[in-house]
Tab-separated table of N, CA and C in Angstrom:
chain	number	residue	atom	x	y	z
H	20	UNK	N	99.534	146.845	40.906
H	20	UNK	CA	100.647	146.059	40.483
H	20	UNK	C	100.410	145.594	39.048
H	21	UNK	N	101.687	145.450	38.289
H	21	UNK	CA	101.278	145.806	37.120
H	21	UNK	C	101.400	143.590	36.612
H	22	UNK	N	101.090	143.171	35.664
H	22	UNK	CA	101.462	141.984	35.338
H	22	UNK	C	102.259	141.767	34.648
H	23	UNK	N	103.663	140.461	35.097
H	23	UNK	CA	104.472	140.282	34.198
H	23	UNK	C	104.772	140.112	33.014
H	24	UNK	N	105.781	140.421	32.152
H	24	UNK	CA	105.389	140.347	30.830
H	24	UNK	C	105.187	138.932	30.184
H	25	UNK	N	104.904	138.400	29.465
H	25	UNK	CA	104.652	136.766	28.336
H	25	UNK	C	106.028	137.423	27.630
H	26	UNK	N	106.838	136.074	28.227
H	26	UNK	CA	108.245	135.901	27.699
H	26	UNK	C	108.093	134.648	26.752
H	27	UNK	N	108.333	134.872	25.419
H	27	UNK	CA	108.291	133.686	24.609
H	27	UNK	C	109.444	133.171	24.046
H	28	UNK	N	109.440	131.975	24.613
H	28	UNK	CA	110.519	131.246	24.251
H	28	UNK	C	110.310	129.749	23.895
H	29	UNK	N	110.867	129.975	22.247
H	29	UNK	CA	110.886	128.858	21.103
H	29	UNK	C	109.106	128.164	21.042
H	30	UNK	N	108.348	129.440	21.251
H	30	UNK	CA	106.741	129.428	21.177
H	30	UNK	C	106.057	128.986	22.698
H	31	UNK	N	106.671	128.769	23.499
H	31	UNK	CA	106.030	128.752	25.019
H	31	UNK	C	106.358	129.946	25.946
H	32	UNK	N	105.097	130.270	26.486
H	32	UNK	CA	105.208	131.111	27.585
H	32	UNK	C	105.582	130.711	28.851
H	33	UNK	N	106.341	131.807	29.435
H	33	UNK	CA	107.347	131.330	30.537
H	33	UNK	C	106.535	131.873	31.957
H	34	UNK	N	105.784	133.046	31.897
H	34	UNK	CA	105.053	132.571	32.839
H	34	UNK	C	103.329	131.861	32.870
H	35	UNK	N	103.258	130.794	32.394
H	35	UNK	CA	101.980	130.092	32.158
H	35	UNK	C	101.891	129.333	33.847
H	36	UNK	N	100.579	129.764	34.456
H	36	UNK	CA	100.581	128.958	35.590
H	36	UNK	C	99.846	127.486	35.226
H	37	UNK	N	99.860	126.567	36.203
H	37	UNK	CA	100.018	125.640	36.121
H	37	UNK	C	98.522	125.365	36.848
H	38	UNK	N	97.899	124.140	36.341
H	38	UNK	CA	96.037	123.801	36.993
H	38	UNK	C	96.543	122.659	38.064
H	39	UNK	N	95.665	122.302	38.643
H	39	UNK	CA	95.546	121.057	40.262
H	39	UNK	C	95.926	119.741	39.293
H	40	UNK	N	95.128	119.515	38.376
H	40	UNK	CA	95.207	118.274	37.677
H	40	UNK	C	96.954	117.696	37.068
H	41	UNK	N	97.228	118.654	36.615
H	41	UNK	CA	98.723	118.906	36.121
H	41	UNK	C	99.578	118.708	37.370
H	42	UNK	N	99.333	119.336	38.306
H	42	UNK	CA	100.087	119.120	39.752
H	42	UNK	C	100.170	117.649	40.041
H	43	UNK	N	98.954	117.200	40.344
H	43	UNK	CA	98.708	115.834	40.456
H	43	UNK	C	99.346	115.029	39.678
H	44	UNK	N	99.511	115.095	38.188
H	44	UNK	CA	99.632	114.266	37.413
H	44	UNK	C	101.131	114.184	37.804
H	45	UNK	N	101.887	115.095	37.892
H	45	UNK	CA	103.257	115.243	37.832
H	45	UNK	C	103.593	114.307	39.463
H	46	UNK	N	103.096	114.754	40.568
H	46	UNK	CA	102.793	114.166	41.635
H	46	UNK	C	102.986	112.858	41.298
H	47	UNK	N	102.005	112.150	40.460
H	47	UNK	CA	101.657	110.601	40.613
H	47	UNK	C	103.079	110.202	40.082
H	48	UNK	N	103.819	110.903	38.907
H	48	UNK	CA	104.768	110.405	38.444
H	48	UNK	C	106.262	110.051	39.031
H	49	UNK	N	106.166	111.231	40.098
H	49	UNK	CA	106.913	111.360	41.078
H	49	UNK	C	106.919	110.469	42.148
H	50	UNK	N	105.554	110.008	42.274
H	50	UNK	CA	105.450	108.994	43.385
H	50	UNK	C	106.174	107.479	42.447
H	51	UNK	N	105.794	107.013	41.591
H	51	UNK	CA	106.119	106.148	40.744
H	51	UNK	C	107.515	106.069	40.796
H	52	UNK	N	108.269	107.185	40.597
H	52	UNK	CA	109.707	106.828	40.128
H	52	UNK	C	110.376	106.434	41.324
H	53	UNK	N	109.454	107.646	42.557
H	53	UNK	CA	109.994	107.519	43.632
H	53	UNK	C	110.265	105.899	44.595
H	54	UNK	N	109.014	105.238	44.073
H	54	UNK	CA	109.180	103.765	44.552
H	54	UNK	C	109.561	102.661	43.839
H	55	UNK	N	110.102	102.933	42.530
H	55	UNK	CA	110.880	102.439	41.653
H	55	UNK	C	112.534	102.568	42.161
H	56	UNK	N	112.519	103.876	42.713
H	56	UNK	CA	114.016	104.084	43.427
H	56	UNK	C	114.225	103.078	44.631
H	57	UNK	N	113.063	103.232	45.566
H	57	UNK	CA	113.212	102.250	46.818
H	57	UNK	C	113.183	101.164	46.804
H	58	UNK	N	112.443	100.482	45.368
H	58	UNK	CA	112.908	99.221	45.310
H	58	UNK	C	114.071	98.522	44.884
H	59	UNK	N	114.767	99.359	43.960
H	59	UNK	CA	116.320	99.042	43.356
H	59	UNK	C	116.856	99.418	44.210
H	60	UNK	N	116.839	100.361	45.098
H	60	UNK	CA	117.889	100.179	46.086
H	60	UNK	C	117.549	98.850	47.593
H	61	UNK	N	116.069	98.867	47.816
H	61	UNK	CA	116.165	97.413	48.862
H	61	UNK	C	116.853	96.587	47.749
H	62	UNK	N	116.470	96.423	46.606
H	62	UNK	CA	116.935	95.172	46.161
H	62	UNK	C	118.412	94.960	46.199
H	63	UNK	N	119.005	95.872	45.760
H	63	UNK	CA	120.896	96.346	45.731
H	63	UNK	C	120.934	95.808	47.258
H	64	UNK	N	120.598	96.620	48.368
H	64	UNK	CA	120.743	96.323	49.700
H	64	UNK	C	121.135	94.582	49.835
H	65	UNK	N	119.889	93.921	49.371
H	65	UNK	CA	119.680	92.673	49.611
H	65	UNK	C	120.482	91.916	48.840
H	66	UNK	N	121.062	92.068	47.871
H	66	UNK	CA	121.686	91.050	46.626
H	66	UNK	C	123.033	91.434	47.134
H	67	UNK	N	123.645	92.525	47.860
H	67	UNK	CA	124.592	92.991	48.157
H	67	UNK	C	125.022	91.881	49.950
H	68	UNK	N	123.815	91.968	50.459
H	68	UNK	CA	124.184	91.337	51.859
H	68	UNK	C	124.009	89.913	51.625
H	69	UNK	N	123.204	89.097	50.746
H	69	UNK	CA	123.246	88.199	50.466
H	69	UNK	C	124.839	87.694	49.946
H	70	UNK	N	125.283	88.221	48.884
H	70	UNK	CA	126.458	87.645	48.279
H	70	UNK	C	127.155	87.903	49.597
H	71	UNK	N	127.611	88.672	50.234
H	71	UNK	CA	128.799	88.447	51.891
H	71	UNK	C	128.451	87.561	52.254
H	72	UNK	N	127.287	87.320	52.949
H	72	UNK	CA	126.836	86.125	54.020
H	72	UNK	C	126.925	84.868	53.014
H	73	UNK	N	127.091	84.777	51.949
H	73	UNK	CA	127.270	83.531	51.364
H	73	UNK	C	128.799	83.186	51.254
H	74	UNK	N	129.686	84.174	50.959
H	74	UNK	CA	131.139	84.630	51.259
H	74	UNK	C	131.631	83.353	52.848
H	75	UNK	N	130.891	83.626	53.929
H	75	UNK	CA	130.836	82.469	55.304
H	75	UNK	C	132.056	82.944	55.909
H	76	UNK	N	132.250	84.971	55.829
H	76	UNK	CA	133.688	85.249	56.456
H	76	UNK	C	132.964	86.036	58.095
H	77	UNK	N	133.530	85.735	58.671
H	77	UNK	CA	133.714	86.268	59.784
H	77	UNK	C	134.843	86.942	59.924
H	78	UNK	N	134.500	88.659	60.839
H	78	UNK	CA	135.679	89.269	61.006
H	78	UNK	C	136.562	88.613	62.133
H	79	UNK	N	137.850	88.707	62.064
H	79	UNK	CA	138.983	88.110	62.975
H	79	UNK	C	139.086	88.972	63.921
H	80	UNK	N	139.565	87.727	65.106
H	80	UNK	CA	138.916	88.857	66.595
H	80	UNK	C	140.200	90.062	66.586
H	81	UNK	N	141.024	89.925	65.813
H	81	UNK	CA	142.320	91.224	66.200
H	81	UNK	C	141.633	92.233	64.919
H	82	UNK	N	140.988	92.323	64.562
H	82	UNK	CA	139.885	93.453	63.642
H	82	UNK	C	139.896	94.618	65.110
H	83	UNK	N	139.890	96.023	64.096
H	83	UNK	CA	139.786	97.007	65.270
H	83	UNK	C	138.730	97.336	65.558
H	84	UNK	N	137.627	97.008	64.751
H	84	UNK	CA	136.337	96.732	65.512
H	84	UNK	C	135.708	95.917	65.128
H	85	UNK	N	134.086	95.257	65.094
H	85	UNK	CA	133.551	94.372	65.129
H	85	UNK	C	134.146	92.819	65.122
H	86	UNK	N	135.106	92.633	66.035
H	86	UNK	CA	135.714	90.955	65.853
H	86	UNK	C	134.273	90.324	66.281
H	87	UNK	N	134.595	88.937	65.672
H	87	UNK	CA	133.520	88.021	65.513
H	87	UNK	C	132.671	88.204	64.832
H	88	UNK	N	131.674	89.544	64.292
H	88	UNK	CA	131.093	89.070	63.660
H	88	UNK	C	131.046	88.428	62.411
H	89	UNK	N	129.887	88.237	61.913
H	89	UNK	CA	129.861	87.654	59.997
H	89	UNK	C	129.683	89.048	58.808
H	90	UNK	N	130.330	88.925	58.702
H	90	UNK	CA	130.720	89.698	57.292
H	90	UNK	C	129.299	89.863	56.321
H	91	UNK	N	128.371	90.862	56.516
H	91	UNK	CA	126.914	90.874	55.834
H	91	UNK	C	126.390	92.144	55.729
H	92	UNK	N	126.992	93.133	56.222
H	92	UNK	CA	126.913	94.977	56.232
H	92	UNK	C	128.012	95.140	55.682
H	93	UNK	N	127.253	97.177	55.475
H	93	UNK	CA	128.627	97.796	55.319
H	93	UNK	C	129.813	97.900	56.171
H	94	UNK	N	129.233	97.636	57.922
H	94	UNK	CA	130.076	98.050	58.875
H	94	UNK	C	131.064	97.091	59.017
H	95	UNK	N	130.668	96.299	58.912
H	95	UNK	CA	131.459	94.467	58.604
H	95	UNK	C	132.320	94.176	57.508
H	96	UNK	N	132.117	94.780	56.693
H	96	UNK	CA	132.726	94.555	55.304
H	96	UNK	C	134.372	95.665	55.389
H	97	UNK	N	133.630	96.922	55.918
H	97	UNK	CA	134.625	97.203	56.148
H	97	UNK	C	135.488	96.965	57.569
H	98	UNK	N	135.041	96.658	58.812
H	98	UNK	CA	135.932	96.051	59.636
H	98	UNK	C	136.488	94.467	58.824
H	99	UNK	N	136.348	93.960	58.377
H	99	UNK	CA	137.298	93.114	57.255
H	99	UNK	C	138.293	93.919	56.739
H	100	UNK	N	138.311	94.098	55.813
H	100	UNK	CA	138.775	95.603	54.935
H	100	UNK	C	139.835	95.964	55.694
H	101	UNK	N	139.848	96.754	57.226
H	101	UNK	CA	140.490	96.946	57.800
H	101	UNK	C	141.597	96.113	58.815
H	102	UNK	N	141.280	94.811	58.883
H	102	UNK	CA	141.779	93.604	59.300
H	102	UNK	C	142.638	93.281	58.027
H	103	UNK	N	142.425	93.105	56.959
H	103	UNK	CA	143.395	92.533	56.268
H	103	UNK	C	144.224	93.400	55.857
H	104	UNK	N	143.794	94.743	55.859
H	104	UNK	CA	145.063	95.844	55.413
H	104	UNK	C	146.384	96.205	56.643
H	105	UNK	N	145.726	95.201	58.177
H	105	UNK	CA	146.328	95.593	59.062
H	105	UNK	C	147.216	94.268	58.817
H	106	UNK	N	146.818	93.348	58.219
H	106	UNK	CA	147.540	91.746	58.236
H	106	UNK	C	148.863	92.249	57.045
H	107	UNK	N	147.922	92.417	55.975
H	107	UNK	CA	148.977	92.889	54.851
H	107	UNK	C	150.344	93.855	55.591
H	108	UNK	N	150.148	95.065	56.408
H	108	UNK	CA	151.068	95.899	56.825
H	108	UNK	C	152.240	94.989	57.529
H	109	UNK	N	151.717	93.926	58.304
H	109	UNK	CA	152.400	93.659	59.281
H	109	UNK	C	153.300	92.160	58.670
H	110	UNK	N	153.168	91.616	57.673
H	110	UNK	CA	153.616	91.024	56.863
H	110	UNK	C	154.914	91.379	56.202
H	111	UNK	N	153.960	92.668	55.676
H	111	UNK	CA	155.177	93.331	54.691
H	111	UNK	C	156.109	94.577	55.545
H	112	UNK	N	156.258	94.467	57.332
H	112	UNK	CA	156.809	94.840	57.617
H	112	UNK	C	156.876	96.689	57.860
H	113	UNK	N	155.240	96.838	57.147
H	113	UNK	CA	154.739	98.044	57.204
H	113	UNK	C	155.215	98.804	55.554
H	114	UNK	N	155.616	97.962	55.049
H	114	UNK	CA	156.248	98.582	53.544
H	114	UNK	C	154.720	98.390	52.307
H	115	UNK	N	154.612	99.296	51.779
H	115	UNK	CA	153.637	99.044	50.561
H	115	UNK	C	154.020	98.209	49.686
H	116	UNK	N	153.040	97.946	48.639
H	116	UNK	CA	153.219	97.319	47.152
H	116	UNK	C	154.367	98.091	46.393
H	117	UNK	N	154.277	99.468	46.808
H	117	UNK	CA	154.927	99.858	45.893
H	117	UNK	C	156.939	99.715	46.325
H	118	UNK	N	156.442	99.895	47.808
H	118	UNK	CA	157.772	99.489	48.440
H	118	UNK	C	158.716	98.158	47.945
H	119	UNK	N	158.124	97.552	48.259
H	119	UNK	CA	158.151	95.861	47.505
H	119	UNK	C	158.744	95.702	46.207
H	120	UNK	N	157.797	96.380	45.377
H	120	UNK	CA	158.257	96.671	43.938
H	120	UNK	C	159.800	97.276	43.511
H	121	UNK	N	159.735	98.090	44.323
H	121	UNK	CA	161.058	98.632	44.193
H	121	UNK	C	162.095	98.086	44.771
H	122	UNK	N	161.977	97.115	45.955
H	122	UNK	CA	162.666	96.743	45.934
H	122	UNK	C	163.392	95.202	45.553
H	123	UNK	N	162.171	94.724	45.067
H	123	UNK	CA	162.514	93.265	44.051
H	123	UNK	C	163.484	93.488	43.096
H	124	UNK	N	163.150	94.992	42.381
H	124	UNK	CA	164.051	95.330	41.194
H	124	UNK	C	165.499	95.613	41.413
H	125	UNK	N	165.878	95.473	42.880
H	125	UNK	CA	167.054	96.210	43.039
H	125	UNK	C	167.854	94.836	43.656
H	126	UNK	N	167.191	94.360	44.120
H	126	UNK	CA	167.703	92.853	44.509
H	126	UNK	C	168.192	91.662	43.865
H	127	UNK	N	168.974	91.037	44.142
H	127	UNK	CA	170.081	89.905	43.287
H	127	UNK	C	168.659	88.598	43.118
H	128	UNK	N	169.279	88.340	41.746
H	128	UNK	CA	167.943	87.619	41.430
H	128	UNK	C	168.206	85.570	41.703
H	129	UNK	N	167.421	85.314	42.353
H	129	UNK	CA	167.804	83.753	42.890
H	129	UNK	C	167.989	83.951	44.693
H	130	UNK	N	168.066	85.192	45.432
H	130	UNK	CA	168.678	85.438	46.087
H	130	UNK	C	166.973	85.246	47.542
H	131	UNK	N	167.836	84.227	48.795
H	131	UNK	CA	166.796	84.453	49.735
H	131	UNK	C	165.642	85.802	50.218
H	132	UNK	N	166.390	86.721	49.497
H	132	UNK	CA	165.577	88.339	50.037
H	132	UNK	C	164.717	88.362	48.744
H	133	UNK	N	164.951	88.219	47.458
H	133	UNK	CA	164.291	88.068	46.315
H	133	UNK	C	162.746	87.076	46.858
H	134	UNK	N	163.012	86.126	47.329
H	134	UNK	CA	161.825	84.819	47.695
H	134	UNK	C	161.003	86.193	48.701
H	135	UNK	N	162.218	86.103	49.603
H	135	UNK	CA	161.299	86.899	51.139
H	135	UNK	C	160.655	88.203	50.575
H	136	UNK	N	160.976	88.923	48.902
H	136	UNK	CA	159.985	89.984	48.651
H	136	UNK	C	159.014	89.840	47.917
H	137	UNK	N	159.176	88.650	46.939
H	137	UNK	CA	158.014	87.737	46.444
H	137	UNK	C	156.715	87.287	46.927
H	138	UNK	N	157.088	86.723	48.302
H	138	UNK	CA	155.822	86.527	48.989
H	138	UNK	C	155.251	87.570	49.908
H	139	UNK	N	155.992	88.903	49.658
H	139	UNK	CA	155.431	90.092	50.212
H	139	UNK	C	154.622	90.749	49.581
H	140	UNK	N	155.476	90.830	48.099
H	140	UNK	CA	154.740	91.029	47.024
H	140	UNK	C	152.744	90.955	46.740
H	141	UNK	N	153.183	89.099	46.792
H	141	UNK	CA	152.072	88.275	46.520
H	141	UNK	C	150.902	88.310	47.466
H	142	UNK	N	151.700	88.471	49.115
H	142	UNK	CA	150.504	89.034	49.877
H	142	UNK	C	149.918	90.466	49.902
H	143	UNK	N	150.557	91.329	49.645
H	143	UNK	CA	150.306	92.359	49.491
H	143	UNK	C	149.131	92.683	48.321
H	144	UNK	N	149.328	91.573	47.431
H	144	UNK	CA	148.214	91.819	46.008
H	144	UNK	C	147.368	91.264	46.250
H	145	UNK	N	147.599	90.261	46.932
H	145	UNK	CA	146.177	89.632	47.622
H	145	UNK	C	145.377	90.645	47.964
H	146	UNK	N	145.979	90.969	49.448
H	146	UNK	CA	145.419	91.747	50.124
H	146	UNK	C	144.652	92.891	49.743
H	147	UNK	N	145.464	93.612	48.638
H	147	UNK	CA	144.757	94.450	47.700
H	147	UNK	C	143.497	94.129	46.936
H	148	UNK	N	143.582	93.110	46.302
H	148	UNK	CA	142.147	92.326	45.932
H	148	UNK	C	140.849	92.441	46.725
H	149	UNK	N	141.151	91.868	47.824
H	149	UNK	CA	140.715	91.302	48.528
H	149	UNK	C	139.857	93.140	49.132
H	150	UNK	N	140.945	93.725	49.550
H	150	UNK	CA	140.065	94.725	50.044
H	150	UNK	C	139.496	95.521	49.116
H	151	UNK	N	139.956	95.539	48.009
H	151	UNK	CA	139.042	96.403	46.877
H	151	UNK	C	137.496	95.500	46.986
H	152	UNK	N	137.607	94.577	46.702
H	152	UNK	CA	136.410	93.483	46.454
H	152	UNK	C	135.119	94.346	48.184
H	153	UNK	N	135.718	94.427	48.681
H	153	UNK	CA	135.248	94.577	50.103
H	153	UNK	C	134.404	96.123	50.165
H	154	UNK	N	135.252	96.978	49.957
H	154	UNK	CA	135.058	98.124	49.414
H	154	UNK	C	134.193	98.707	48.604
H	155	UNK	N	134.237	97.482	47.411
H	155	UNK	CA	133.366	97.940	46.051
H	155	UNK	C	131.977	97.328	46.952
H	156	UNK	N	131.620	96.723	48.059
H	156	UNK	CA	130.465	96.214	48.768
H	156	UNK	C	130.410	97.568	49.511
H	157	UNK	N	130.895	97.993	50.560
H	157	UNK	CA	130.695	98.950	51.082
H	157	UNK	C	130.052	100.447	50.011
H	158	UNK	N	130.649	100.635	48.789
H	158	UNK	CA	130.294	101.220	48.479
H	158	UNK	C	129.133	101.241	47.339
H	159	UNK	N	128.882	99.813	47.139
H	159	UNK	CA	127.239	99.623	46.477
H	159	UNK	C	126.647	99.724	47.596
H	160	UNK	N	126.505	99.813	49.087
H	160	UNK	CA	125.660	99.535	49.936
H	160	UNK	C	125.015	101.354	49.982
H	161	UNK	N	126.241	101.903	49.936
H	161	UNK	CA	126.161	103.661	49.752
H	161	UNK	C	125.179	103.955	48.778
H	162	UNK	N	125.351	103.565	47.640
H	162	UNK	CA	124.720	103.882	46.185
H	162	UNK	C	123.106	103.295	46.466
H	163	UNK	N	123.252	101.904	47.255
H	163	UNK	CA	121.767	101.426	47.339
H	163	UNK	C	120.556	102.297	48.342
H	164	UNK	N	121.262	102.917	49.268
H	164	UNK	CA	120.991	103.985	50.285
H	164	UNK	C	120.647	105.430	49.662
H	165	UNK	N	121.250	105.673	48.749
H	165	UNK	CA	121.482	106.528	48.093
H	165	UNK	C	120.053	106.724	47.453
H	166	UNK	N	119.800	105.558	46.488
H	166	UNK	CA	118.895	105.519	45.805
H	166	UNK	C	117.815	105.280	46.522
H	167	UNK	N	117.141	104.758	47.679
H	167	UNK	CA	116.347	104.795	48.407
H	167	UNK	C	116.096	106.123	49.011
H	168	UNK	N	116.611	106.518	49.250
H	168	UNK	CA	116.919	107.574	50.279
H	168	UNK	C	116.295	108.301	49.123
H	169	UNK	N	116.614	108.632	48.057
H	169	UNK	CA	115.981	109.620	47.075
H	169	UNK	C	114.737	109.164	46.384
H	170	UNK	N	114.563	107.906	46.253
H	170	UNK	CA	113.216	107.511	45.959
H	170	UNK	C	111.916	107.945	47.241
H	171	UNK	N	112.633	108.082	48.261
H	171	UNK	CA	111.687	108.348	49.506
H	171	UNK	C	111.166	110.020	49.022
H	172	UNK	N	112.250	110.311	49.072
H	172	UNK	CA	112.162	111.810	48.817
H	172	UNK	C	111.226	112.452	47.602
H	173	UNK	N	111.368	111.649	46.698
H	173	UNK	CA	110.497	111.426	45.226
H	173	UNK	C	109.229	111.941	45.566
H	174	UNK	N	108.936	110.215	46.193
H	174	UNK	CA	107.678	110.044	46.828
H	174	UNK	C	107.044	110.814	47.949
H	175	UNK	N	107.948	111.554	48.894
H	175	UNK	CA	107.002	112.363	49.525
H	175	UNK	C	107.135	113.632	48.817
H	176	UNK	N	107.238	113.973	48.320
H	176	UNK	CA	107.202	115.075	47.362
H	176	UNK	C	106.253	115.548	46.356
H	177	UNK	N	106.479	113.990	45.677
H	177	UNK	CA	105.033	113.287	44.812
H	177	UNK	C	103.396	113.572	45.701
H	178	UNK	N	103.954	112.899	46.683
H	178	UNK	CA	102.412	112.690	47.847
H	178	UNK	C	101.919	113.803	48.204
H	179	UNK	N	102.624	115.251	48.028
H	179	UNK	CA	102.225	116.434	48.187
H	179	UNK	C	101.634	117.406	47.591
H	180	UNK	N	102.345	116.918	46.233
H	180	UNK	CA	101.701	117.206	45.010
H	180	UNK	C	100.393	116.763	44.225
H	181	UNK	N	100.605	115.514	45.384
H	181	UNK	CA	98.961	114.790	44.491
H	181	UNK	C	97.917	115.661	45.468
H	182	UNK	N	98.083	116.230	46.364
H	182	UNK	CA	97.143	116.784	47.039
H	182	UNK	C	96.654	117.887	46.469
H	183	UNK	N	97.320	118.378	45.575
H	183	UNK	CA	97.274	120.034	44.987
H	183	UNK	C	95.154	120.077	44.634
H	184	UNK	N	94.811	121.264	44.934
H	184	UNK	CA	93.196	121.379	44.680
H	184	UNK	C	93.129	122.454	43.742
């Protein structure tokens, strides 16, 4: 078998093998970043469940799932989430924001239906708030998982590499 050719590119060779020490080294670095990842994400985890549970919401028992509990996960945050988008619907009669909108503009102005789309309006933007805010928790909780989850991966990867002889 014959040996590959020395491909040079911008003065390095492309097939240069690689020594144990170099393995390792790269290893250790890998382990490093890797638990640099797991800690920004426990920490995200924690600064994330902290701010809810300071929030002092409990889901409402007509939530389609978790009623009663306190609002401090992702699973919670979004059974909230889903409670108030079911409050908002049933308010506004099952009509959107955008429904609303359109029809304030078409309506006599001073007029009792004008008030009655105002405060449909107003709950409806709430509600919107409110569940974005909820959401943007659910989905730092993703990102904090995320980043753990790949710092793990780092690190055992790293830990395999430091073994190289």
């Amino acid at each position: 078998m014959t040996p590959l050719p020395v491909v040079e590119s911008e003065g390095l060779a492309m097939n240069r093998s690689y020594s144990a020490p170099e393995f390792r080294r790269v290893g250790g670095l890998a382990i490093a970043a890797g638990s640099i990842l797991v800690a920004a994400g426990a920490s995200a985890w924690g600064v994330v469940t902290r701010q809810l549970r300071d929030e002092n919401i409990t889901v409402p028992d007509h939530a389609p799932f978790l009623p009663g509990k306190r609002v401090q996960d992702p699973m919670t945050a979004f059974a909230q989430s889903e409670a108030i988008k079911g409050n908002a619907e049933r308010i506004a009669g099952g009509r959107t924001f955008s429904d609303v909108s359109d029809a304030l503009r078409k309506v006599e102005k001073g007029s009792d239906e004008e008030q009655r789309l105002k405060q449909q309006s107003e709950t409806l933007s709430a509600a919107a708030a409110l569940r974005t805010s909820l959401m943007t928790s659910v989905l730092a909780y993703g990102v904090a998982a995320f980043a753990a989850g790949l710092g793990v991966m780092l690190a055992a990867a790293g830990s395999q590499l430091r073994r190289a002889r």
